[in-house]
GROMACS .gro file of C-alpha atoms in nm:
model
  418
    1UNK     CA    1  -1.294  -1.341  -2.350
    2UNK     CA    2  -1.515  -1.111  -2.141
    3UNK     CA    3  -1.408  -0.752  -2.214
    4UNK     CA    4  -1.633  -0.559  -1.974
    5UNK     CA    5  -1.561  -0.588  -1.603
    6UNK     CA    6  -1.710  -0.401  -1.307
    7UNK     CA    7  -1.530  -0.374  -0.971
    8UNK     CA    8  -1.724  -0.277  -0.657
    9UNK     CA    9  -1.523  -0.120  -0.374
   10UNK     CA   10  -1.621   0.008  -0.031
   11UNK     CA   11  -1.356   0.230   0.126
   12UNK     CA   12  -1.306   0.090   0.477
   13UNK     CA   13  -0.983   0.238   0.612
   14UNK     CA   14  -0.943   0.515   0.350
   15UNK     CA   15  -0.641   0.359   0.179
   16UNK     CA   16  -0.613  -0.020   0.167
   17UNK     CA   17  -0.931  -0.128  -0.009
   18UNK     CA   18  -0.933   0.144  -0.271
   19UNK     CA   19  -0.555   0.110  -0.311
   20UNK     CA   20  -0.585  -0.257  -0.406
   21UNK     CA   21  -0.889  -0.200  -0.629
   22UNK     CA   22  -0.729   0.091  -0.814
   23UNK     CA   23  -0.409  -0.103  -0.881
   24UNK     CA   24  -0.611  -0.402  -1.002
   25UNK     CA   25  -0.839  -0.190  -1.222
   26UNK     CA   26  -0.544  -0.019  -1.391
   27UNK     CA   27  -0.357  -0.344  -1.447
   28UNK     CA   28  -0.662  -0.517  -1.595
   29UNK     CA   29  -0.709  -0.223  -1.831
   30UNK     CA   30  -0.349  -0.158  -1.935
   31UNK     CA   31  -0.215  -0.515  -1.946
   32UNK     CA   32  -0.524  -0.716  -2.040
   33UNK     CA   33  -0.719  -0.468  -2.252
   34UNK     CA   34  -1.036  -0.487  -2.045
   35UNK     CA   35  -1.302  -0.217  -2.015
   36UNK     CA   36  -1.319  -0.144  -1.643
   37UNK     CA   37  -1.581   0.037  -1.440
   38UNK     CA   38  -1.489   0.097  -1.078
   39UNK     CA   39  -1.778   0.159  -0.838
   40UNK     CA   40  -1.665   0.349  -0.525
   41UNK     CA   41  -1.883   0.432  -0.225
   42UNK     CA   42  -1.657   0.710  -0.088
   43UNK     CA   43  -1.522   0.923  -0.372
   44UNK     CA   44  -1.377   1.183  -0.137
   45UNK     CA   45  -1.161   0.927   0.044
   46UNK     CA   46  -1.069   0.762  -0.286
   47UNK     CA   47  -0.930   1.093  -0.410
   48UNK     CA   48  -0.628   1.032  -0.184
   49UNK     CA   49  -0.537   0.742  -0.414
   50UNK     CA   50  -0.679   0.885  -0.739
   51UNK     CA   51  -0.595   1.258  -0.719
   52UNK     CA   52  -0.757   1.342  -1.054
   53UNK     CA   53  -1.102   1.242  -0.922
   54UNK     CA   54  -1.375   1.506  -0.922
   55UNK     CA   55  -1.569   1.433  -0.603
   56UNK     CA   56  -1.881   1.602  -0.743
   57UNK     CA   57  -1.909   1.383  -1.053
   58UNK     CA   58  -2.115   1.064  -1.047
   59UNK     CA   59  -1.958   0.929  -1.365
   60UNK     CA   60  -1.607   1.014  -1.488
   61UNK     CA   61  -1.303   0.865  -1.657
   62UNK     CA   62  -0.960   0.862  -1.489
   63UNK     CA   63  -0.664   0.700  -1.665
   64UNK     CA   64  -0.909   0.521  -1.898
   65UNK     CA   65  -1.097   0.369  -1.603
   66UNK     CA   66  -1.463   0.467  -1.565
   67UNK     CA   67  -1.525   0.572  -1.206
   68UNK     CA   68  -1.886   0.553  -1.082
   69UNK     CA   69  -2.013   0.690  -0.754
   70UNK     CA   70  -2.180   0.407  -0.564
   71UNK     CA   71  -2.486   0.556  -0.396
   72UNK     CA   72  -2.853   0.470  -0.351
   73UNK     CA   73  -2.971   0.663  -0.658
   74UNK     CA   74  -2.708   0.525  -0.897
   75UNK     CA   75  -2.816   0.347  -1.214
   76UNK     CA   76  -2.752  -0.023  -1.155
   77UNK     CA   77  -2.950  -0.145  -1.456
   78UNK     CA   78  -2.653  -0.247  -1.674
   79UNK     CA   79  -2.429  -0.524  -1.545
   80UNK     CA   80  -2.089  -0.623  -1.679
   81UNK     CA   81  -1.990  -0.966  -1.805
   82UNK     CA   82  -1.755  -1.009  -1.507
   83UNK     CA   83  -1.823  -0.851  -1.168
   84UNK     CA   84  -1.558  -0.830  -0.897
   85UNK     CA   85  -1.698  -0.784  -0.547
   86UNK     CA   86  -1.398  -0.657  -0.353
   87UNK     CA   87  -1.370  -0.789   0.002
   88UNK     CA   88  -1.734  -0.899   0.040
   89UNK     CA   89  -1.860  -0.541   0.004
   90UNK     CA   90  -2.218  -0.658  -0.081
   91UNK     CA   91  -2.329  -0.574  -0.433
   92UNK     CA   92  -2.653  -0.367  -0.453
   93UNK     CA   93  -2.975  -0.565  -0.495
   94UNK     CA   94  -3.068  -0.379  -0.815
   95UNK     CA   95  -2.733  -0.459  -0.969
   96UNK     CA   96  -2.763  -0.825  -0.867
   97UNK     CA   97  -3.091  -0.837  -1.061
   98UNK     CA   98  -2.911  -0.698  -1.366
   99UNK     CA   99  -2.636  -0.957  -1.318
  100UNK     CA  100  -2.892  -1.238  -1.313
  101UNK     CA  101  -3.040  -1.113  -1.640
  102UNK     CA  102  -2.694  -1.076  -1.795
  103UNK     CA  103  -2.571  -1.406  -1.646
  104UNK     CA  104  -2.263  -1.227  -1.522
  105UNK     CA  105  -1.964  -1.404  -1.373
  106UNK     CA  106  -1.938  -1.308  -1.007
  107UNK     CA  107  -1.610  -1.318  -0.817
  108UNK     CA  108  -1.559  -1.209  -0.458
  109UNK     CA  109  -1.199  -1.092  -0.420
  110UNK     CA  110  -1.094  -1.174  -0.064
  111UNK     CA  111  -0.835  -1.013   0.161
  112UNK     CA  112  -0.479  -1.135   0.134
  113UNK     CA  113  -0.362  -1.392   0.388
  114UNK     CA  114  -0.081  -1.646   0.422
  115UNK     CA  115  -0.290  -1.875   0.641
  116UNK     CA  116  -0.275  -2.243   0.545
  117UNK     CA  117  -0.647  -2.277   0.476
  118UNK     CA  118  -0.644  -2.015   0.198
  119UNK     CA  119  -0.533  -2.258  -0.073
  120UNK     CA  120  -0.816  -2.497   0.012
  121UNK     CA  121  -1.086  -2.229  -0.012
  122UNK     CA  122  -0.948  -2.049  -0.318
  123UNK     CA  123  -1.200  -2.055  -0.612
  124UNK     CA  124  -1.471  -2.228  -0.408
  125UNK     CA  125  -1.819  -2.152  -0.535
  126UNK     CA  126  -2.149  -2.065  -0.375
  127UNK     CA  127  -2.470  -2.106  -0.584
  128UNK     CA  128  -2.717  -1.821  -0.524
  129UNK     CA  129  -3.096  -1.819  -0.517
  130UNK     CA  130  -3.111  -1.590  -0.823
  131UNK     CA  131  -2.932  -1.846  -1.041
  132UNK     CA  132  -2.588  -1.685  -1.020
  133UNK     CA  133  -2.278  -1.851  -0.881
  134UNK     CA  134  -2.049  -1.657  -0.652
  135UNK     CA  135  -1.683  -1.758  -0.661
  136UNK     CA  136  -1.438  -1.683  -0.379
  137UNK     CA  137  -1.098  -1.573  -0.499
  138UNK     CA  138  -0.812  -1.564  -0.247
  139UNK     CA  139  -0.485  -1.381  -0.314
  140UNK     CA  140  -0.188  -1.553  -0.156
  141UNK     CA  141   0.179  -1.643  -0.147
  142UNK     CA  142   0.168  -1.993  -0.296
  143UNK     CA  143   0.087  -2.145  -0.635
  144UNK     CA  144  -0.241  -2.285  -0.500
  145UNK     CA  145  -0.379  -1.934  -0.435
  146UNK     CA  146  -0.472  -1.638  -0.655
  147UNK     CA  147  -0.127  -1.479  -0.639
  148UNK     CA  148  -0.020  -1.122  -0.560
  149UNK     CA  149  -0.083  -0.795  -0.742
  150UNK     CA  150   0.228  -0.732  -0.951
  151UNK     CA  151   0.238  -0.512  -1.260
  152UNK     CA  152   0.468  -0.592  -1.551
  153UNK     CA  153   0.688  -0.290  -1.485
  154UNK     CA  154   0.775  -0.434  -1.144
  155UNK     CA  155   1.018  -0.656  -1.338
  156UNK     CA  156   1.225  -0.353  -1.431
  157UNK     CA  157   1.213  -0.237  -1.069
  158UNK     CA  158   1.341  -0.579  -0.959
  159UNK     CA  159   1.640  -0.526  -1.180
  160UNK     CA  160   1.708  -0.188  -1.024
  161UNK     CA  161   1.599   0.014  -1.327
  162UNK     CA  162   1.410   0.341  -1.303
  163UNK     CA  163   1.040   0.302  -1.243
  164UNK     CA  164   0.826   0.428  -1.532
  165UNK     CA  165   0.598   0.681  -1.366
  166UNK     CA  166   0.259   0.811  -1.481
  167UNK     CA  167   0.257   1.150  -1.647
  168UNK     CA  168   0.209   1.417  -1.385
  169UNK     CA  169   0.058   1.669  -1.626
  170UNK     CA  170   0.206   1.966  -1.812
  171UNK     CA  171   0.212   2.181  -1.500
  172UNK     CA  172   0.463   1.941  -1.346
  173UNK     CA  173   0.686   1.883  -1.650
  174UNK     CA  174   0.930   2.162  -1.565
  175UNK     CA  175   0.995   1.997  -1.228
  176UNK     CA  176   1.135   1.685  -1.393
  177UNK     CA  177   1.469   1.850  -1.460
  178UNK     CA  178   1.469   2.051  -1.137
  179UNK     CA  179   1.436   1.747  -0.912
  180UNK     CA  180   1.773   1.608  -1.017
  181UNK     CA  181   1.940   1.926  -0.893
  182UNK     CA  182   1.804   1.894  -0.539
  183UNK     CA  183   2.033   1.676  -0.331
  184UNK     CA  184   2.018   1.753   0.039
  185UNK     CA  185   1.972   2.029   0.294
  186UNK     CA  186   2.112   2.139   0.620
  187UNK     CA  187   1.975   1.956   0.926
  188UNK     CA  188   1.835   2.213   1.173
  189UNK     CA  189   1.966   2.246   1.529
  190UNK     CA  190   1.847   1.983   1.773
  191UNK     CA  191   1.493   2.029   1.902
  192UNK     CA  192   1.389   2.270   1.629
  193UNK     CA  193   1.121   2.246   1.365
  194UNK     CA  194   1.119   2.380   1.012
  195UNK     CA  195   0.863   2.404   0.735
  196UNK     CA  196   0.844   2.460   0.367
  197UNK     CA  197   1.013   2.357   0.044
  198UNK     CA  198   1.311   2.132   0.101
  199UNK     CA  199   1.199   2.028   0.448
  200UNK     CA  200   1.246   1.672   0.328
  201UNK     CA  201   1.581   1.546   0.199
  202UNK     CA  202   1.601   1.385  -0.145
  203UNK     CA  203   1.766   1.168  -0.404
  204UNK     CA  204   1.496   1.052  -0.646
  205UNK     CA  205   1.636   1.001  -0.994
  206UNK     CA  206   1.302   0.952  -1.167
  207UNK     CA  207   1.025   1.210  -1.143
  208UNK     CA  208   0.920   1.444  -0.862
  209UNK     CA  209   0.652   1.334  -0.624
  210UNK     CA  210   0.344   1.421  -0.823
  211UNK     CA  211   0.040   1.358  -0.604
  212UNK     CA  212   0.048   1.676  -0.398
  213UNK     CA  213  -0.284   1.819  -0.294
  214UNK     CA  214  -0.345   2.173  -0.429
  215UNK     CA  215  -0.383   2.279  -0.067
  216UNK     CA  216  -0.011   2.221  -0.018
  217UNK     CA  217   0.115   2.366  -0.344
  218UNK     CA  218   0.360   2.195  -0.576
  219UNK     CA  219   0.648   2.126  -0.341
  220UNK     CA  220   0.934   1.890  -0.428
  221UNK     CA  221   1.013   1.626  -0.165
  222UNK     CA  222   1.322   1.409  -0.181
  223UNK     CA  223   1.506   1.142   0.014
  224UNK     CA  224   1.866   1.201   0.113
  225UNK     CA  225   2.119   0.938   0.016
  226UNK     CA  226   2.393   0.874   0.271
  227UNK     CA  227   2.566   0.559   0.395
  228UNK     CA  228   2.560   0.706   0.748
  229UNK     CA  229   2.192   0.802   0.743
  230UNK     CA  230   1.936   0.530   0.813
  231UNK     CA  231   1.624   0.603   0.608
  232UNK     CA  232   1.290   0.472   0.734
  233UNK     CA  233   0.939   0.515   0.593
  234UNK     CA  234   0.655   0.507   0.847
  235UNK     CA  235   0.300   0.418   0.745
  236UNK     CA  236   0.103   0.256   1.027
  237UNK     CA  237  -0.223   0.252   1.221
  238UNK     CA  238  -0.271   0.495   1.515
  239UNK     CA  239  -0.228   0.220   1.774
  240UNK     CA  240   0.136   0.168   1.670
  241UNK     CA  241   0.395   0.241   1.944
  242UNK     CA  242   0.517   0.569   1.795
  243UNK     CA  243   0.666   0.692   2.123
  244UNK     CA  244   0.866   0.372   2.179
  245UNK     CA  245   0.982   0.382   1.819
  246UNK     CA  246   1.104   0.743   1.832
  247UNK     CA  247   1.268   0.692   2.172
  248UNK     CA  248   1.467   0.400   2.035
  249UNK     CA  249   1.581   0.598   1.730
  250UNK     CA  250   1.697   0.905   1.919
  251UNK     CA  251   2.002   0.729   2.056
  252UNK     CA  252   2.092   0.540   1.740
  253UNK     CA  253   2.464   0.552   1.659
  254UNK     CA  254   2.394   0.723   1.324
  255UNK     CA  255   2.143   0.982   1.210
  256UNK     CA  256   1.799   0.840   1.132
  257UNK     CA  257   1.555   1.008   0.892
  258UNK     CA  258   1.193   0.896   0.925
  259UNK     CA  259   0.960   0.983   0.637
  260UNK     CA  260   0.593   0.996   0.733
  261UNK     CA  261   0.331   1.026   0.456
  262UNK     CA  262   0.029   1.217   0.586
  263UNK     CA  263  -0.208   0.982   0.772
  264UNK     CA  264  -0.391   0.932   1.102
  265UNK     CA  265  -0.072   0.909   1.310
  266UNK     CA  266   0.013   1.280   1.286
  267UNK     CA  267  -0.150   1.360   1.625
  268UNK     CA  268   0.089   1.118   1.797
  269UNK     CA  269   0.385   1.286   1.631
  270UNK     CA  270   0.251   1.626   1.733
  271UNK     CA  271   0.226   1.511   2.095
  272UNK     CA  272   0.569   1.352   2.094
  273UNK     CA  273   0.746   1.669   1.989
  274UNK     CA  274   0.520   1.897   2.192
  275UNK     CA  275   0.403   2.087   1.887
  276UNK     CA  276   0.072   2.271   1.871
  277UNK     CA  277   0.008   2.180   1.510
  278UNK     CA  278   0.169   1.973   1.239
  279UNK     CA  279   0.162   2.024   0.862
  280UNK     CA  280   0.299   1.870   0.546
  281UNK     CA  281   0.654   1.997   0.500
  282UNK     CA  282   0.732   2.012   0.874
  283UNK     CA  283   1.026   1.826   1.015
  284UNK     CA  284   1.137   1.769   1.370
  285UNK     CA  285   1.470   1.672   1.518
  286UNK     CA  286   1.580   1.532   1.854
  287UNK     CA  287   1.931   1.396   1.899
  288UNK     CA  288   1.991   1.157   1.603
  289UNK     CA  289   1.622   1.140   1.508
  290UNK     CA  290   1.487   1.350   1.219
  291UNK     CA  291   1.118   1.316   1.129
  292UNK     CA  292   0.988   1.451   0.797
  293UNK     CA  293   0.617   1.497   0.723
  294UNK     CA  294   0.532   1.417   0.360
  295UNK     CA  295   0.206   1.474   0.178
  296UNK     CA  296  -0.014   1.173   0.107
  297UNK     CA  297   0.170   1.023  -0.189
  298UNK     CA  298   0.048   0.881  -0.517
  299UNK     CA  299   0.093   0.506  -0.548
  300UNK     CA  300   0.389   0.547  -0.784
  301UNK     CA  301   0.559   0.792  -0.550
  302UNK     CA  302   0.492   0.578  -0.243
  303UNK     CA  303   0.641   0.278  -0.421
  304UNK     CA  304   0.949   0.490  -0.495
  305UNK     CA  305   0.975   0.594  -0.130
  306UNK     CA  306   0.974   0.228  -0.024
  307UNK     CA  307   1.255   0.150  -0.267
  308UNK     CA  308   1.460   0.449  -0.148
  309UNK     CA  309   1.440   0.368   0.224
  310UNK     CA  310   1.643   0.115   0.422
  311UNK     CA  311   1.352  -0.001   0.637
  312UNK     CA  312   0.978   0.032   0.579
  313UNK     CA  313   0.694   0.017   0.828
  314UNK     CA  314   0.378  -0.079   0.640
  315UNK     CA  315   0.021  -0.168   0.721
  316UNK     CA  316  -0.293  -0.335   0.587
  317UNK     CA  317  -0.264  -0.494   0.243
  318UNK     CA  318  -0.156  -0.260  -0.036
  319UNK     CA  319   0.156  -0.112   0.128
  320UNK     CA  320   0.244  -0.457   0.266
  321UNK     CA  321   0.276  -0.606  -0.084
  322UNK     CA  322   0.456  -0.301  -0.219
  323UNK     CA  323   0.713  -0.340   0.060
  324UNK     CA  324   0.784  -0.692  -0.063
  325UNK     CA  325   0.835  -0.571  -0.421
  326UNK     CA  326   1.061  -0.292  -0.290
  327UNK     CA  327   1.287  -0.570  -0.153
  328UNK     CA  328   1.386  -0.380   0.158
  329UNK     CA  329   1.345  -0.497   0.519
  330UNK     CA  330   0.998  -0.413   0.650
  331UNK     CA  331   0.777  -0.448   0.953
  332UNK     CA  332   0.409  -0.515   0.882
  333UNK     CA  333   0.116  -0.408   1.098
  334UNK     CA  334  -0.204  -0.597   1.007
  335UNK     CA  335  -0.545  -0.435   1.031
  336UNK     CA  336  -0.687  -0.501   1.378
  337UNK     CA  337  -0.970  -0.755   1.380
  338UNK     CA  338  -1.206  -0.896   1.641
  339UNK     CA  339  -1.089  -1.187   1.857
  340UNK     CA  340  -0.727  -1.110   1.759
  341UNK     CA  341  -0.775  -1.264   1.415
  342UNK     CA  342  -0.507  -1.027   1.285
  343UNK     CA  343  -0.242  -1.194   1.502
  344UNK     CA  344  -0.312  -1.524   1.326
  345UNK     CA  345  -0.262  -1.352   0.991
  346UNK     CA  346   0.064  -1.202   1.113
  347UNK     CA  347   0.195  -1.532   1.250
  348UNK     CA  348   0.101  -1.713   0.928
  349UNK     CA  349   0.284  -1.458   0.714
  350UNK     CA  350   0.595  -1.462   0.931
  351UNK     CA  351   0.602  -1.842   0.917
  352UNK     CA  352   0.579  -1.843   0.537
  353UNK     CA  353   0.794  -1.545   0.443
  354UNK     CA  354   1.076  -1.599   0.693
  355UNK     CA  355   1.071  -1.980   0.696
  356UNK     CA  356   1.432  -2.000   0.572
  357UNK     CA  357   1.577  -1.713   0.775
  358UNK     CA  358   1.814  -1.850   1.039
  359UNK     CA  359   1.736  -1.584   1.303
  360UNK     CA  360   1.364  -1.582   1.235
  361UNK     CA  361   1.263  -1.563   1.602
  362UNK     CA  362   1.454  -1.235   1.649
  363UNK     CA  363   1.289  -1.043   1.369
  364UNK     CA  364   0.947  -1.195   1.440
  365UNK     CA  365   0.961  -1.042   1.787
  366UNK     CA  366   0.983  -0.694   1.636
  367UNK     CA  367   0.681  -0.759   1.410
  368UNK     CA  368   0.474  -0.895   1.696
  369UNK     CA  369   0.562  -0.623   1.943
  370UNK     CA  370   0.488  -0.354   1.684
  371UNK     CA  371   0.148  -0.507   1.606
  372UNK     CA  372   0.069  -0.528   1.979
  373UNK     CA  373   0.145  -0.158   2.034
  374UNK     CA  374   0.483  -0.202   2.206
  375UNK     CA  375   0.844  -0.179   2.091
  376UNK     CA  376   1.111  -0.247   2.355
  377UNK     CA  377   1.440  -0.074   2.274
  378UNK     CA  378   1.643  -0.393   2.297
  379UNK     CA  379   1.409  -0.575   2.057
  380UNK     CA  380   1.430  -0.301   1.797
  381UNK     CA  381   1.806  -0.260   1.841
  382UNK     CA  382   1.847  -0.633   1.780
  383UNK     CA  383   1.630  -0.606   1.469
  384UNK     CA  384   1.838  -0.319   1.329
  385UNK     CA  385   2.153  -0.527   1.364
  386UNK     CA  386   2.006  -0.770   1.110
  387UNK     CA  387   1.919  -0.512   0.842
  388UNK     CA  388   2.197  -0.608   0.595
  389UNK     CA  389   2.112  -0.978   0.616
  390UNK     CA  390   1.740  -0.903   0.604
  391UNK     CA  391   1.785  -0.697   0.288
  392UNK     CA  392   1.956  -0.989   0.114
  393UNK     CA  393   1.691  -1.232   0.236
  394UNK     CA  394   1.402  -1.005   0.131
  395UNK     CA  395   1.550  -0.973  -0.217
  396UNK     CA  396   1.558  -1.349  -0.250
  397UNK     CA  397   1.199  -1.384  -0.128
  398UNK     CA  398   1.084  -1.113  -0.365
  399UNK     CA  399   1.245  -1.289  -0.659
  400UNK     CA  400   1.085  -1.617  -0.562
  401UNK     CA  401   0.738  -1.461  -0.534
  402UNK     CA  402   0.787  -1.269  -0.860
  403UNK     CA  403   0.847  -1.599  -1.041
  404UNK     CA  404   0.484  -1.694  -0.974
  405UNK     CA  405   0.196  -1.572  -1.196
  406UNK     CA  406   0.049  -1.242  -1.075
  407UNK     CA  407  -0.303  -1.195  -0.940
  408UNK     CA  408  -0.449  -1.009  -1.238
  409UNK     CA  409  -0.321  -1.264  -1.490
  410UNK     CA  410  -0.454  -1.557  -1.286
  411UNK     CA  411  -0.785  -1.378  -1.231
  412UNK     CA  412  -0.835  -1.323  -1.606
  413UNK     CA  413  -0.759  -1.688  -1.683
  414UNK     CA  414  -0.993  -1.802  -1.408
  415UNK     CA  415  -1.282  -1.584  -1.527
  416UNK     CA  416  -1.236  -1.697  -1.887
  417UNK     CA  417  -1.264  -2.060  -1.779
  418UNK     CA  418  -1.570  -2.049  -1.549
   0.00000   0.00000   0.00000
């Protein structure tokens, strides 16, 4: 068994690529006992996902993973036995030479897709001029693909048990007991805005949200639990129809709380509410709509947010898969690609995931409108009517997918056999 693996990651959209690579690196280390080095080209952006990173260090260890800054002057002379090239990020020429000398196993981890051709191309090989063989590894939703990232502790989450969370450090320990005391707060008068501790409602029974940038202080953010309060998480690309979405929610029959982790959509929210600025801890209200601005969350805390909400808007790859494991209704926005390739990915996923849902065409409309930058009120209202049935269906789909081997386990077996 090859014990030393290197993973190369280029941060493309600040979150998705490094999010997937960091989850994979940690799972390979903790569950398979591998020595992992993670090469990252944008350490500053990666710090959103790995908050303990020191952006000035070229070589450091975080959670037993060696993090190396990928830059032109880096030392690429020592290759690992297995090298994962994440999403065709192009391994440096000097490192390729070291791989040829080491006779490393080379796997290109592709983007996730439900398209029918994925199973046919999974594990295909490409001999290289330097004597190495490059294998193409495709994650996917069927047994003929590389599977989905799923840690062992997801099993306890599937059963509704508390999620074991990483230690937040001694400075946060005192907050563990405090968080259980925070339950809810008074909603401000319509049209007002409020900031500061408690600006977000809560009911997290595990640990407090731990990945808070020092710039924001150590606030405690929580999600209110109420049968009459629809809870929605919103993580999307800037081209999403935020205005249409908020307009539709204002006149909902019950109060709606929208939780927005800090991202590139904050300017749209600022414009919508006519605010001059927007900051973590702010919340806005208009009729039955209440929007809460969260800090950028750690992966564990984001996963918890998905489980606590009734509906999740997700994007890209990492949050998309976590929404499935959360087993709550979700609307996915794929990363925009040339020639509308992303619409093919969306259609393929909807066909696979909702194949057995009797009102598939109704919910697919909401996904497709959202991805296209529109969200008619009647389409979204129709979607919301199906939330209870969608929750039951998503739970069944999650269980079915969780019965398949996970990506890391299949990847280790594959690399041991080539």
